Coordinates of C-alpha atoms in Angstrom, one line a residue:
Chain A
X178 CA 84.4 80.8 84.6
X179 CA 85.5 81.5 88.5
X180 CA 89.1 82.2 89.3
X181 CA 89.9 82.3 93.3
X182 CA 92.8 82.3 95.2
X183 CA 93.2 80.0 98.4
X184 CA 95.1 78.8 100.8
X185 CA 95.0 75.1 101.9
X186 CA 96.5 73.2 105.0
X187 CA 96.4 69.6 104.7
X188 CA 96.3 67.2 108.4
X189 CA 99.6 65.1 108.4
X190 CA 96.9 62.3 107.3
X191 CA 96.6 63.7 103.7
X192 CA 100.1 65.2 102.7
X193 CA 100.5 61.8 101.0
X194 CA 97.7 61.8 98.7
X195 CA 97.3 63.4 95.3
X196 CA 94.9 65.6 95.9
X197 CA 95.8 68.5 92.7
X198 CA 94.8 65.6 90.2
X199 CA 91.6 64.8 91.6
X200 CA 91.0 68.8 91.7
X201 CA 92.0 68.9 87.4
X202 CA 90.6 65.2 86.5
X203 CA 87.6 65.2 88.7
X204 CA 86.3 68.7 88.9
X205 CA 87.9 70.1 85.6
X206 CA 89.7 72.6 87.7
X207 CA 93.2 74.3 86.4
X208 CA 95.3 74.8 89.2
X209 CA 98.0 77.4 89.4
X210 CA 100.6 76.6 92.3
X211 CA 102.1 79.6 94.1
X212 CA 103.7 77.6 97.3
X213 CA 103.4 74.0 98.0
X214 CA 105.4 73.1 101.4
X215 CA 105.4 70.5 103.9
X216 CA 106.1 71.4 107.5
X217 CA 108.6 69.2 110.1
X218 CA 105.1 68.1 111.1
X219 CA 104.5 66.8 108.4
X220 CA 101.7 69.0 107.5
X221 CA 101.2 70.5 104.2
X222 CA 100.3 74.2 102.6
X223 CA 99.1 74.8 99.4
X224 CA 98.5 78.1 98.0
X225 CA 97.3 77.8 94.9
X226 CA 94.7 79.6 92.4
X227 CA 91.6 77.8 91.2
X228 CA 89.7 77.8 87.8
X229 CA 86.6 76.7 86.2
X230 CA 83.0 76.7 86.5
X231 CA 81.2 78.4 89.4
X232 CA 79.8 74.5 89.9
X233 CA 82.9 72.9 89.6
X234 CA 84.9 75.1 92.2
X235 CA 82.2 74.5 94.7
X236 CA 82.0 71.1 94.4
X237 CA 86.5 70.9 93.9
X238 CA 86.5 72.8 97.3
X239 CA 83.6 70.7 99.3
X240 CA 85.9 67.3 98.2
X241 CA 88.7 69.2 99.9
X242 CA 86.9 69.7 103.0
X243 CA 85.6 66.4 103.1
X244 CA 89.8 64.9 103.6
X245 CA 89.9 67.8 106.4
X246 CA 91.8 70.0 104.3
X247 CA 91.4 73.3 105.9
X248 CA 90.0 76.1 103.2
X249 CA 91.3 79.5 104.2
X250 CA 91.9 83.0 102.5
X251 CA 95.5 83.6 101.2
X252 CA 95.3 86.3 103.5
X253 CA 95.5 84.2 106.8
X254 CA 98.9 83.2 105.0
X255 CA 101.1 86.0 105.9
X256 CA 100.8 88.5 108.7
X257 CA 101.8 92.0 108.7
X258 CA 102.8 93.5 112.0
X259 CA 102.3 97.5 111.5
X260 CA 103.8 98.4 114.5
X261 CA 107.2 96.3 113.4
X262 CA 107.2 98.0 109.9
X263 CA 109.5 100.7 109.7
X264 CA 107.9 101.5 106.2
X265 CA 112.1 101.2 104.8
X266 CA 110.6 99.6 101.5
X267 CA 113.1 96.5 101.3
X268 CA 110.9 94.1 100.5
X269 CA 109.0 95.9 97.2
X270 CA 111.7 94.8 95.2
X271 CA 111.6 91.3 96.2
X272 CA 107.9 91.2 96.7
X273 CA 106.8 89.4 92.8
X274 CA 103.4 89.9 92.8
X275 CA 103.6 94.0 94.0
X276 CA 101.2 93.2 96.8
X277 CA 103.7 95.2 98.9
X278 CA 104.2 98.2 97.1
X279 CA 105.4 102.0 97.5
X280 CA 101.1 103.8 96.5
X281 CA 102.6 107.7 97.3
X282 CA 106.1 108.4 96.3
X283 CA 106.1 111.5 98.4
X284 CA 105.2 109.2 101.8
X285 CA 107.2 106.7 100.6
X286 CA 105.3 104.2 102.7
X287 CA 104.4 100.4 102.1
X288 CA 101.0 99.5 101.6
X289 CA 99.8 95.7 101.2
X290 CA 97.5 94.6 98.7
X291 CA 95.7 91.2 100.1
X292 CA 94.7 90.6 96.8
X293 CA 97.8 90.2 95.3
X294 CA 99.6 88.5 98.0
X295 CA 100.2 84.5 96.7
X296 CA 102.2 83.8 100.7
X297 CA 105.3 83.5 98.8
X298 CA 107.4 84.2 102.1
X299 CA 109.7 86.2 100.1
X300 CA 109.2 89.5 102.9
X301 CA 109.6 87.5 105.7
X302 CA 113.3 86.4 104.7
X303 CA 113.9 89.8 103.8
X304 CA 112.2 92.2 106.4
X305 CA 115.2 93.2 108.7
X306 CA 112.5 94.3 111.2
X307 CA 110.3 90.7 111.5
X308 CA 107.4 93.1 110.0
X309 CA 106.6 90.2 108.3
X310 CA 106.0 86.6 109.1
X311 CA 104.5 83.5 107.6
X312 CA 102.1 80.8 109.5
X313 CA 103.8 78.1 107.4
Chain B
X150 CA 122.4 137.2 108.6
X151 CA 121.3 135.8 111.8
X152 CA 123.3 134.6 115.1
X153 CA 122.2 131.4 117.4
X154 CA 121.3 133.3 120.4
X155 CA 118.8 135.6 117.6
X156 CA 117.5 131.8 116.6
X157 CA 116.9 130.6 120.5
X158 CA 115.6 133.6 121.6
X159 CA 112.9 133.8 119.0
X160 CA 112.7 129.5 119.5
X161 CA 112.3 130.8 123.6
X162 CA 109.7 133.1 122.6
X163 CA 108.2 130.4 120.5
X164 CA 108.2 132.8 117.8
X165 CA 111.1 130.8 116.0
X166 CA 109.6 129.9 111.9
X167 CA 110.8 126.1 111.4
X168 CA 110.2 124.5 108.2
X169 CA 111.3 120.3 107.5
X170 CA 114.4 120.4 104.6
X171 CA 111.4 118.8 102.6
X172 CA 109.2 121.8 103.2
X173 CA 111.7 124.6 102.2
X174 CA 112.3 123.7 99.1
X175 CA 109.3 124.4 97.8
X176 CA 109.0 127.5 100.3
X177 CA 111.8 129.2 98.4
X178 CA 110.7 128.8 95.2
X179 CA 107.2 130.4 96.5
X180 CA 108.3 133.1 98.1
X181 CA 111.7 133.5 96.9
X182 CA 114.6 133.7 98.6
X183 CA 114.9 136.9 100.2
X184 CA 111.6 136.8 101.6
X185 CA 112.6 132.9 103.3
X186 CA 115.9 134.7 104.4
X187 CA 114.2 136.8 106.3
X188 CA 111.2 134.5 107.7
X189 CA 112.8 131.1 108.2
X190 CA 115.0 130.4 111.2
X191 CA 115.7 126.9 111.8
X192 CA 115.3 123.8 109.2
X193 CA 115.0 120.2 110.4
X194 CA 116.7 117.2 108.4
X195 CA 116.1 113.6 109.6
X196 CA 117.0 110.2 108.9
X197 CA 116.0 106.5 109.8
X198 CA 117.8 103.9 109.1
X199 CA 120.3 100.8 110.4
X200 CA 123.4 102.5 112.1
X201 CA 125.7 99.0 113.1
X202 CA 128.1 101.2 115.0
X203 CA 125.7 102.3 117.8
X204 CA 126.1 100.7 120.9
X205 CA 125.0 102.1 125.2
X206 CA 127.3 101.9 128.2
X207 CA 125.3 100.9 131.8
X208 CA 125.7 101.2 135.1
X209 CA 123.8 98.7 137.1
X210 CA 124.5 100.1 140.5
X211 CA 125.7 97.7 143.4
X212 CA 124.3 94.7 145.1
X213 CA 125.8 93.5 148.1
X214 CA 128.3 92.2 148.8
X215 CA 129.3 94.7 145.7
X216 CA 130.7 93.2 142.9
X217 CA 133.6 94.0 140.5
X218 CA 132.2 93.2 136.9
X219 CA 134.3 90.8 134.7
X220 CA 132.2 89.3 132.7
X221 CA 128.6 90.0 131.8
X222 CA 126.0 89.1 129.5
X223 CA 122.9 90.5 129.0
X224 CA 120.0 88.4 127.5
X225 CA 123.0 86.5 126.6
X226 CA 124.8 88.7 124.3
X227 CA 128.3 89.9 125.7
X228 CA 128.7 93.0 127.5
X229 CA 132.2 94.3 127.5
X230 CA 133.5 94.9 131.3
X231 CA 137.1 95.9 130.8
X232 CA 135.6 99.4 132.6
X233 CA 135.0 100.2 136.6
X234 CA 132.8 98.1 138.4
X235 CA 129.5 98.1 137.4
X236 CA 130.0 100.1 133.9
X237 CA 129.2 98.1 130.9
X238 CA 129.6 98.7 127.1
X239 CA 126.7 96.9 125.3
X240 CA 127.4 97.1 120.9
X241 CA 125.0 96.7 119.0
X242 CA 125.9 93.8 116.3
X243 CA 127.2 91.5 119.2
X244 CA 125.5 88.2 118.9
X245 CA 124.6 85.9 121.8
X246 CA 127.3 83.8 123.1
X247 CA 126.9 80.4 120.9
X248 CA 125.1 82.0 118.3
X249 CA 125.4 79.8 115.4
X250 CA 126.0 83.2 113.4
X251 CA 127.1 82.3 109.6
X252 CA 127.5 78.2 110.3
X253 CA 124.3 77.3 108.3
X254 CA 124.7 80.1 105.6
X255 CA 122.9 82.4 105.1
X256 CA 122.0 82.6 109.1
X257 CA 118.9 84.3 110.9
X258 CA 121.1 86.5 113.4
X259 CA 118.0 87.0 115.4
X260 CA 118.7 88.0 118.2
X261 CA 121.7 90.5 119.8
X262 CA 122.9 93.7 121.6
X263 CA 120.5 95.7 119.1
X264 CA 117.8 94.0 120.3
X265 CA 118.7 94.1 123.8
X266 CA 118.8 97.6 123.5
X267 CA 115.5 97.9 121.8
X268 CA 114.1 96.0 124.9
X269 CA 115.8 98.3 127.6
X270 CA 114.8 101.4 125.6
X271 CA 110.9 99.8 125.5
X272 CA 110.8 99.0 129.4
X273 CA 111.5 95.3 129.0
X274 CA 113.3 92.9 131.9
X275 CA 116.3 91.6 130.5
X276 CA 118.8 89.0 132.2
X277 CA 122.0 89.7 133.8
X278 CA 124.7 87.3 134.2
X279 CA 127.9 88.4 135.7
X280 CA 131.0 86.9 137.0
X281 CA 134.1 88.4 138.7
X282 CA 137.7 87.5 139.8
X283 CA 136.5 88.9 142.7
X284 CA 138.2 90.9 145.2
X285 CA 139.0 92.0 149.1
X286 CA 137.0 95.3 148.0
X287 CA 134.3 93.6 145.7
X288 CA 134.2 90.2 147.1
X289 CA 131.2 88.6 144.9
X290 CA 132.5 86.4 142.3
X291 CA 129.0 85.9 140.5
X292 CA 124.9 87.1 140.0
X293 CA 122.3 86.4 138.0
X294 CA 119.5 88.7 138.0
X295 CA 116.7 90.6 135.9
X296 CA 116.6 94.3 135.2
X297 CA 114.6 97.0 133.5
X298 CA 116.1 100.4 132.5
X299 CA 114.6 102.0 135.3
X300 CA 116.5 100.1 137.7
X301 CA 119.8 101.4 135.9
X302 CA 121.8 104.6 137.5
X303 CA 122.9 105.3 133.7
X304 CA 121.7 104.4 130.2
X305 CA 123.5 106.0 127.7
X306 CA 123.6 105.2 123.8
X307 CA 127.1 106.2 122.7
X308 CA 127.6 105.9 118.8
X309 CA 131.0 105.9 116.8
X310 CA 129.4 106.2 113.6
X311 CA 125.9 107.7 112.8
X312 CA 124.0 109.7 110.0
X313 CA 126.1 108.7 107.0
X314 CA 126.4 111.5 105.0
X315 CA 125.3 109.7 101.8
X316 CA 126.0 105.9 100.6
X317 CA 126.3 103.6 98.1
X318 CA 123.5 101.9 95.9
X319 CA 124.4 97.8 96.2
X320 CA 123.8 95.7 93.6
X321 CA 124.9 92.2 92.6
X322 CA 126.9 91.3 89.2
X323 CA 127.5 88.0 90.1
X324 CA 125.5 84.5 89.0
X325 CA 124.3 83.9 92.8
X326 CA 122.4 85.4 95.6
X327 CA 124.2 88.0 97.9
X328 CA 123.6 88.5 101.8
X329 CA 124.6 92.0 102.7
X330 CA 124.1 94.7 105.6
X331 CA 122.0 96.3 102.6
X332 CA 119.7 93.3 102.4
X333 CA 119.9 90.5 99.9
X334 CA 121.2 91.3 96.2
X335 CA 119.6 89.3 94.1
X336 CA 122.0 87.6 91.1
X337 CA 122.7 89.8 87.8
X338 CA 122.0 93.1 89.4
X339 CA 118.0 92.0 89.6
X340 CA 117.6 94.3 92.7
X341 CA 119.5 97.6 93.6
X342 CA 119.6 99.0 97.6
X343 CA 120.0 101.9 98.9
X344 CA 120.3 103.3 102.6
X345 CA 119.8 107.7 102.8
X346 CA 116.6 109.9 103.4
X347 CA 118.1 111.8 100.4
X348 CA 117.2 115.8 100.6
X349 CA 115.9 115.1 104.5
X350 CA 119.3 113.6 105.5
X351 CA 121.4 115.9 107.8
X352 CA 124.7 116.2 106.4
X353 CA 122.9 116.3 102.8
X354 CA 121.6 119.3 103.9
X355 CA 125.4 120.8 105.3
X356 CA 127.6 119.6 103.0
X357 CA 130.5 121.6 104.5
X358 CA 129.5 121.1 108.3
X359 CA 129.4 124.4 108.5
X360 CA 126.3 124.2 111.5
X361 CA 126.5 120.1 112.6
X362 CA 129.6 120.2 114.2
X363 CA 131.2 119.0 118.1
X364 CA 128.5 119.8 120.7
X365 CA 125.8 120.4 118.0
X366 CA 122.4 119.3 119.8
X367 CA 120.5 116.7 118.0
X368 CA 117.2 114.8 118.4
X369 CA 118.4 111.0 119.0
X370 CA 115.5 108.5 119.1
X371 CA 113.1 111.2 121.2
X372 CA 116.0 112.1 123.3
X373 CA 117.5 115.5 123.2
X374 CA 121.4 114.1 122.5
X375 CA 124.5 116.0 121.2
X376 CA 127.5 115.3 118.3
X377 CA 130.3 114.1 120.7
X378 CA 132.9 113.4 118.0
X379 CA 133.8 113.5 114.5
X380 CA 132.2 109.9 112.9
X381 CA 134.3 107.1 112.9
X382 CA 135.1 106.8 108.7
X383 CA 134.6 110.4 108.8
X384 CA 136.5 111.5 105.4
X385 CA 135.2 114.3 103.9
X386 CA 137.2 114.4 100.9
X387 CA 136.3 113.2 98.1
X388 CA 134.3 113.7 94.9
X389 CA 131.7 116.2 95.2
X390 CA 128.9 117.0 92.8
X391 CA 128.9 121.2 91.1
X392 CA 126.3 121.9 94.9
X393 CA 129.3 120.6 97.5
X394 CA 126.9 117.5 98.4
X395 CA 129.1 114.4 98.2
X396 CA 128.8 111.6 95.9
X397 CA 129.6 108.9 98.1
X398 CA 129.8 108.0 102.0
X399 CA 132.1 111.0 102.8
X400 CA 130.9 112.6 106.2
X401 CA 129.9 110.8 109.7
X402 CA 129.0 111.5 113.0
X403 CA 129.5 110.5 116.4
X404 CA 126.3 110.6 118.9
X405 CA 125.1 110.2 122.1
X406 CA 121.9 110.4 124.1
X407 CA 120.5 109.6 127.0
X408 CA 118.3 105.7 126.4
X409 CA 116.2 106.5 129.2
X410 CA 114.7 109.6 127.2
X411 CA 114.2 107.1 124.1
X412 CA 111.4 106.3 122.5
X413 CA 111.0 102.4 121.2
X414 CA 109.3 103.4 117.8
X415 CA 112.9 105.0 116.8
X416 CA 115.1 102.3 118.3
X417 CA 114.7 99.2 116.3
X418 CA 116.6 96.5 115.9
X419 CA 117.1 94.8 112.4
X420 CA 118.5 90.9 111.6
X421 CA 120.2 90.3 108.1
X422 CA 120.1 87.1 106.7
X423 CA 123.8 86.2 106.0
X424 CA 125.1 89.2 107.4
X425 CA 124.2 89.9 111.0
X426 CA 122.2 92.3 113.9
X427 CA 122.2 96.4 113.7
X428 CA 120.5 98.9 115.2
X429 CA 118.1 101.2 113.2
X430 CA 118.2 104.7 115.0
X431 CA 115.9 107.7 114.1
X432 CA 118.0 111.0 114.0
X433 CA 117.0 114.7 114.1
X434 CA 119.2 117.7 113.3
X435 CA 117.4 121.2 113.5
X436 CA 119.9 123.5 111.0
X437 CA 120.3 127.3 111.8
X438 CA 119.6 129.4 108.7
X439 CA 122.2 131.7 109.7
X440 CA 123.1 133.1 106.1
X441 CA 122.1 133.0 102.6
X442 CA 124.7 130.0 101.6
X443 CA 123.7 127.9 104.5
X444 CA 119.8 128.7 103.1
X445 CA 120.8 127.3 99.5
X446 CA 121.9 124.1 100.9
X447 CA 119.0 122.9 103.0
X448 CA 117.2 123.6 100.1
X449 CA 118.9 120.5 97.8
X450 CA 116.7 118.0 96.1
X451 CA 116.3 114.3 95.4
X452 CA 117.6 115.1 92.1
X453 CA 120.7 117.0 92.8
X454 CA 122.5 113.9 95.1
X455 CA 124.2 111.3 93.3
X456 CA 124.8 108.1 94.8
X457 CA 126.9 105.3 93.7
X458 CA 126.2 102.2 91.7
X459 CA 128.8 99.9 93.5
X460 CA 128.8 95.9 92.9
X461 CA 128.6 93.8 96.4
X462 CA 130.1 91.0 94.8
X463 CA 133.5 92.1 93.6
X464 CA 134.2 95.5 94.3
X465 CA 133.0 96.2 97.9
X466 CA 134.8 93.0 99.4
X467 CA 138.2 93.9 97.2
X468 CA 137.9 97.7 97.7
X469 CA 138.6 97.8 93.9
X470 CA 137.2 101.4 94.2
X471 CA 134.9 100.6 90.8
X472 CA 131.9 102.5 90.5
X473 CA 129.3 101.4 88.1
X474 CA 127.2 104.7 87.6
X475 CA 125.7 107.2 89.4
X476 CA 122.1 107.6 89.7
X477 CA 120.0 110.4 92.2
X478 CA 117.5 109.7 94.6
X479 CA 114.8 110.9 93.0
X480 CA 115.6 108.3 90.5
X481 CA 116.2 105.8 93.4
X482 CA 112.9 107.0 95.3
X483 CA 110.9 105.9 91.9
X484 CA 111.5 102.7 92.4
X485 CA 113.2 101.9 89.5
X486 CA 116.6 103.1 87.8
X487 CA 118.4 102.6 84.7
X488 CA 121.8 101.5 84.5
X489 CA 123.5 100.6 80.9
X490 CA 120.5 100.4 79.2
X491 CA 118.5 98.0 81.9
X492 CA 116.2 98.9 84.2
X493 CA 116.7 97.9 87.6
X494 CA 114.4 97.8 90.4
X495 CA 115.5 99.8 93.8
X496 CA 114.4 99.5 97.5
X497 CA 115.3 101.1 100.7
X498 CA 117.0 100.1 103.9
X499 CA 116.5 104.1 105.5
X500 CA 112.6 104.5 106.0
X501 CA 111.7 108.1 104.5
X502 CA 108.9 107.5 106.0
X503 CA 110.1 107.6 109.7
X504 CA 112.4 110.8 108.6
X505 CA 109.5 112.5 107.6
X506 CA 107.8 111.9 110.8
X507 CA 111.0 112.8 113.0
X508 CA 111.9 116.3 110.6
X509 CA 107.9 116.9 111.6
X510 CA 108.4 116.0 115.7
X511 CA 112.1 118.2 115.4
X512 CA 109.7 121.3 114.3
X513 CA 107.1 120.6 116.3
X514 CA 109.5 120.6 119.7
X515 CA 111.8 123.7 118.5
X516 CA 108.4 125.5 117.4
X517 CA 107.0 124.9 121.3
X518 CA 110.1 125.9 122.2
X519 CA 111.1 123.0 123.8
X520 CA 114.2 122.1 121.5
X521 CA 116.8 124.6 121.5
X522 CA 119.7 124.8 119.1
X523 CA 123.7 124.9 120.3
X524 CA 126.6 126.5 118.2
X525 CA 128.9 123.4 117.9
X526 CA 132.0 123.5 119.9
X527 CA 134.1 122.3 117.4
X528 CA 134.1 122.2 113.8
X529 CA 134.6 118.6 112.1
X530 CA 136.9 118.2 109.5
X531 CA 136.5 119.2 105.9
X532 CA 139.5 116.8 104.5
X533 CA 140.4 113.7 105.4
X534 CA 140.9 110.5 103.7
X535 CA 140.6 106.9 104.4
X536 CA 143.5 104.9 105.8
X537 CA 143.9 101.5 104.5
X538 CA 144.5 98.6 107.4
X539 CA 148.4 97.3 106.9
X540 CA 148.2 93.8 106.9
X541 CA 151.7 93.6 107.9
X542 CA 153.8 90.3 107.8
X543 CA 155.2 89.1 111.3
X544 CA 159.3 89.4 110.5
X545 CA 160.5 87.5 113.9

């Protein structure tokens, strides 16, 4: 068993179609949801976290490429602009996941942990500096 | 026992020891304190954080024909022109005309004289409007034009009320989601926020005001700037812990510096969802260790300043004066604190960071010998309470 974290964007041409059942019923995938949203554009971002067989998850992710859905790392998802950050620490208590997190208490500055970071959006409502901003 | 012109001779000579208020602590408690007595001379405290009531008058020289400002907006945020001709007063929570502000709540707010300010102090163009009544001596009645702070005659940030002497933690006891100048609160006190640089801060570090007073010179953003005035909300008394330190707002202070010295990375405007624009400003205070008391006090701890608890939802609108507990910053700086048996998670709207980094620069400058100190002019008051605002019925 593989478990991998992603970040889809769907063309305006697929936004309608259920595309999460196919990923369980076809490819035996479970499917954890972290943000779904659909843009005034009418395009759509998933991020979500994929499990099953090493086979499976290849295969789940080729079908998505083959409906143009675009297969990106959840890192593309937010972007962190160091020279905005003041290193203040407001967002590591709304932050869920601890991605953005206070690693020396005596620096007192914010680190970001890719791996951790689901693109909730939650720092870039809360950054009073626009350190933070989402591509969705 | 030492005097200011000992102290800025020895900074002249570039002989001067400076330590940070984080550095001393453990200084005395390694050498003792006699032997720091002897060795240290100055201490430097800073702080960064939002500081709403900063703002900058400007002087945009004259065009011709020359014109009598009455009017102005800058980037579309409203300067205030009720001065001589070309003199402008710039705040820095003033939104741009139209702003939608709070009509779609909770609003961005992003964009306004904080960030206009940020731009000027960075070298940016920004866009003047201006109009005028216009008269025989200043006959234009209107311009529109672009400007960088170079092209101003003046620049100078002129703030009421800076460097909060210490502040409340916010937190939310409510069912639903507060917007606040200390960030959002989430509901059933989910998140607590809090807004000092603890044992860096500069009236932390002179409870009394015994060496920050009128005239005191001060490191303002990477300009060398001075205490002009006593802070607006200035009120000293009130409860103090067993060390002096208060444990709440208490002491403020007025400052001023010239924007055209500033440095971006320390002028930085911040947006509140709900609430509105500010100014974050980076502040430096070098402290004089002119005698053993003055000594003990730059060398309080995390743990030694109370802040606190207050509820955003009920008791800071209605001024209801309820506290809910008092926790320390050391407990605050962890991330976490405790409060009737339930563990609350804490953040920061100050950046310790960034007051690390300016108590290092403050050294660095008075240890070259570039940053002398000045004996304040006046001393600020040590009591002083708050006034309440009548709200006074119209009788005719």
């Amino acid at each position: 068993m593989k478990s991998e974290k992603i970040l889809l964007r769907f063309p305006k041409t697929e936004t309608g179609k259920p595309i999460v059942y196919h990923l369980i019923k076809d490819y035996n995938l479970v499917v954890n949801i972290y943000v779904a949203k659909i843009t005034q554009d009418k395009e759509g971002y998933l991020v979500v976290n994929l499990t099953g067989e090493e086979a499976d998850l290849a295969r789940g992710k080729a079908f998505l490429r083959s409906l143009q859905v675009q297969v990106e790392s959840v890192e593309n998802g937010i972007l962190r602009d160091n020279s905005r950050c003041t290193h203040c620490g407001n967002c590591v208590s709304h932050c869920p996941t601890n991605a953005l997190h206070i690693a020396d208490r005596k620096t007192m500055r914010v680190e970001l942990d890719q791996s951790l970071c689901i693109a909730c959006s939650l720092c870039t409502t809360n950054c009073p500096f626009g350190a933070c901003t989402s591509v969705f | 026992m030492r005097t200011y012109k000992q102290i800025n001779d020895r900074i002249a000579s570039g002989k001067a020891v400076v330590l940070t208020a984080e550095e001393i602590i453990d200084y005395v408690e390694r050498k003792g304190e006699e032997k720091a007595l002897a060795e240290v001379d100055v201490v430097t405290t800073a702080t960064f954080g939002p500081m709403c009531s900063s703002g900058c008058f400007l002087n945009f020289g004259q065009c011709v024909p020359k014109i009598r400002i009455s009017e102005c907006t800058i980037d579309g945020v409203e300067a205030y022109g009720g001065l001589a001709a070309v003199d402008v007063f710039l705040g820095a929570t003033q939104l741009r005309v139209n702003a939608p502000a709070n009509l779609t709540f909770p609003g961005e707010f992003s964009f306004g004289g904080a960030h206009v300010i940020e731009k000027l102090v960075a070298g940016e163009m920004v866009e003047v409007i201006a109009t005028s009544y216009g008269t025989q001596d200043y006959p234009r009645r209107e311009l529109r034009t672009e400007v960088c702070i170079h092209d101003l005659n003046q620049a100078i940030m002129v703030n009421p009320r800076n460097c909060y002497q210490n502040y409340n933690v916010a937190v939310n006891c409510s069912e639903k989601r507060l917007y606040t100048y200390l960030g959002q609160l989430e509901p059933n006190m989910q998140n607590a926020s809090y807004s000092s640089a603890g044992q860096l801060s500069p009236l932390l570090n002179d409870p009394w005001y015994e060496t920050i007073g009128i005239g005191t010179a001060v490191w303002l953003a990477g300009a060398r700037g001075h205490v002009h005035a006593e802070g607006t909300q200035h009120f000293p008394t009130c409860q103090r812990n067993h060390n002096g330190v208060p444990m709440e707002g208490a002491g403020t202070l007025g400052l001023t510096a010239d924007m055209k010295q500033m440095q971006r990375k320390y002028v930085r405007a911040c947006s509140f969802r709900g609430y509105g624009v500010s100014l974050a400003l980076g502040v430096g205070i070098p402290i004089p260790i002119l005698n053993q008391r003055i000594l003990r006090q730059v060398c309080v701890r995390d743990s030694e300043i109370l802040a606190p608890i207050t509820d955003y939802s009920l008791d800071y609108p209605m001024k209801t004066g309820r506290v809910l507990g008092y926790v320390n910053y050391e407990q605050l700086k962890s991330g976490q604190i405790e409060l009737d048996g339930r563990k609350i998670a804490t953040s920061s709207l100050s950046s310790y960071s960034l007051a690390l980094e300016i108590a290092e620069l403050l050294k660095a400058e008075i240890s070259e010998g570039k940053f002398l100190l000045s004996e304040p002019l006046q001393l600020l008051p040590r009591e002083q309470s708050s006034k309440p605002f009548p709200i006074r019925e119209k009788t005719i």
